[in-house]
mmCIF file of C-alpha atoms in Angstrom:
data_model
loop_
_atom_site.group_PDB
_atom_site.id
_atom_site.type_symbol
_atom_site.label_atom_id
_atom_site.label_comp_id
_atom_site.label_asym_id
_atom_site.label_seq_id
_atom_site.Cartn_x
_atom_site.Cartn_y
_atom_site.Cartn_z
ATOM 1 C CA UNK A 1 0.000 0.000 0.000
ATOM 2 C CA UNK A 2 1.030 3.528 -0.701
ATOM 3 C CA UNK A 3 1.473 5.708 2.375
ATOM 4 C CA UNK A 4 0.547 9.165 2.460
ATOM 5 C CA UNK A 5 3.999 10.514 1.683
ATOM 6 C CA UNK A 6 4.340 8.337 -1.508
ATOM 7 C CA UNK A 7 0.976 9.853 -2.529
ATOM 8 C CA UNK A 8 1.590 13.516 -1.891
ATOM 9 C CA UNK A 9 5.109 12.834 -4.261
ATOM 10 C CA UNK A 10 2.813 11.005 -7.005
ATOM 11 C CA UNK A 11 0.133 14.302 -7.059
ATOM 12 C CA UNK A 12 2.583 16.577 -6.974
ATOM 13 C CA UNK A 13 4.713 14.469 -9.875
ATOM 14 C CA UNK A 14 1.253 14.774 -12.039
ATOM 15 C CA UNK A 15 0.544 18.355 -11.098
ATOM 16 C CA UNK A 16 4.072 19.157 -12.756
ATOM 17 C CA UNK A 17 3.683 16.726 -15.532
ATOM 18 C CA UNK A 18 0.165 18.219 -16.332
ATOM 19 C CA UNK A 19 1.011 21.592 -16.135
ATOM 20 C CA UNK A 20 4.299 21.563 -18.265
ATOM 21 C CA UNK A 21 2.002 19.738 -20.954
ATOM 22 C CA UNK A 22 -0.159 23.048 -20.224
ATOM 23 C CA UNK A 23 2.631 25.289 -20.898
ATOM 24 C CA UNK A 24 3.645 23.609 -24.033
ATOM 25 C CA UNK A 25 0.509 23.811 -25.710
ATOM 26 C CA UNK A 26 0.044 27.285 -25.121
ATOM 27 C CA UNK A 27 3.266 28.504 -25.947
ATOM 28 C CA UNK A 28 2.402 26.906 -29.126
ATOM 29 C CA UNK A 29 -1.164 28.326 -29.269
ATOM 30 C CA UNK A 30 -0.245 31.707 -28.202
ATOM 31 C CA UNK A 31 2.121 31.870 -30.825
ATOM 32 C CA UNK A 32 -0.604 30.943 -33.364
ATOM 33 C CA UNK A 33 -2.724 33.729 -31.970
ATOM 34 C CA UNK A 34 -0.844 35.926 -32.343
ATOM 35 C CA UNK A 35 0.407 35.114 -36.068
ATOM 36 C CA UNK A 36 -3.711 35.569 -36.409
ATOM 37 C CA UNK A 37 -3.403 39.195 -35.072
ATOM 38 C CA UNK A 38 -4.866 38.653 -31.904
ATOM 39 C CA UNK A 39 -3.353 39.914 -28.604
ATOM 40 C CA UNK A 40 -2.154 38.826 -24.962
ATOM 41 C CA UNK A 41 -4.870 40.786 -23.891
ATOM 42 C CA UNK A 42 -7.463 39.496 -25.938
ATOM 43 C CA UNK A 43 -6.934 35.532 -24.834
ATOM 44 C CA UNK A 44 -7.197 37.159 -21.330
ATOM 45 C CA UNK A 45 -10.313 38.897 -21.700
ATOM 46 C CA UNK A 46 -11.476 35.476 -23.823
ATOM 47 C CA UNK A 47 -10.267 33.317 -20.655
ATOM 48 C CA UNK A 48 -12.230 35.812 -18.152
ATOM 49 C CA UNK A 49 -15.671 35.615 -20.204
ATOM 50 C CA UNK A 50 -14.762 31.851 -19.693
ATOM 51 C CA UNK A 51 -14.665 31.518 -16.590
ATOM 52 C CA UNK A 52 -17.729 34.302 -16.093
ATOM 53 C CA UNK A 53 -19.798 31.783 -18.116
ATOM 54 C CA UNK A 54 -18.510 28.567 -16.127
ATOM 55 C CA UNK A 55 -18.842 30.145 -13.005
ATOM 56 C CA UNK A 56 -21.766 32.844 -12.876
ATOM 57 C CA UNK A 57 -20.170 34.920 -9.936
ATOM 58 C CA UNK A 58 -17.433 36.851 -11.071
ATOM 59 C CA UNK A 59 -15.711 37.084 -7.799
ATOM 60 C CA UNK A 60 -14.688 33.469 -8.882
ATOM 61 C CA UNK A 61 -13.413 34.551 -11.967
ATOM 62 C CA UNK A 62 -11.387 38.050 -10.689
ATOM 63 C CA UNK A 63 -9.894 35.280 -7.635
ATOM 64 C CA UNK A 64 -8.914 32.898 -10.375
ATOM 65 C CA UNK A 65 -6.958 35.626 -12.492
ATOM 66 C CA UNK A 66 -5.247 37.140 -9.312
ATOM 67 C CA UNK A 67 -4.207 34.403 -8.117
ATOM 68 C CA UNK A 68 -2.617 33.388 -11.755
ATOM 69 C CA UNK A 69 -1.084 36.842 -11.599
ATOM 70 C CA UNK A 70 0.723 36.552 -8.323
ATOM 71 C CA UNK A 71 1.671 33.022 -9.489
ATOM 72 C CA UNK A 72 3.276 34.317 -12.273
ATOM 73 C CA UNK A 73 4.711 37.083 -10.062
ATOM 74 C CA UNK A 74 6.737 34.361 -8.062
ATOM 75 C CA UNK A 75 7.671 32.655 -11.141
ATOM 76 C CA UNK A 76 9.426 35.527 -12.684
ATOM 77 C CA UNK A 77 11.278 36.141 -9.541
ATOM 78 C CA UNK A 78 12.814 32.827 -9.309
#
């Protein structure tokens, strides 16, 4: 059986795993958009009327996008 431990290191082994897949395909789909003409700011305003229509309280949505912001904040410090 797997202990706790074991299973925090698998999750956190997927996590990474899922997310670099996640960063590959949008560097490659950014780069599409914006051969299209569209902008940064226009796949974040498309991601935020998303999320609005996902999730009808847009408190969700702002929390969502700050708390990508201040994860990307950390990243580019490192």
């Amino acid at each position: 059986m797997i202990d706790s431990e074991q299973q925090l290191h698998i999750r956190t082994a997927l996590r990474d795993s899922r997310r670099e897949g996640l960063i590959k395909f949008f560097d490659e789909f950014i780069t599409l958009l914006e051969q299209e003409g569209f902008s940064f700011q226009d796949l974040l305003e498309a991601i935020a009327a998303w999320m609005f229509r996902q999730r009808p309280n847009p408190e969700q949505a702002i929390k969502h996008l700050e708390d990508a912001a201040m994860e990307l904040h950390r990243a580019s410090r490192n």
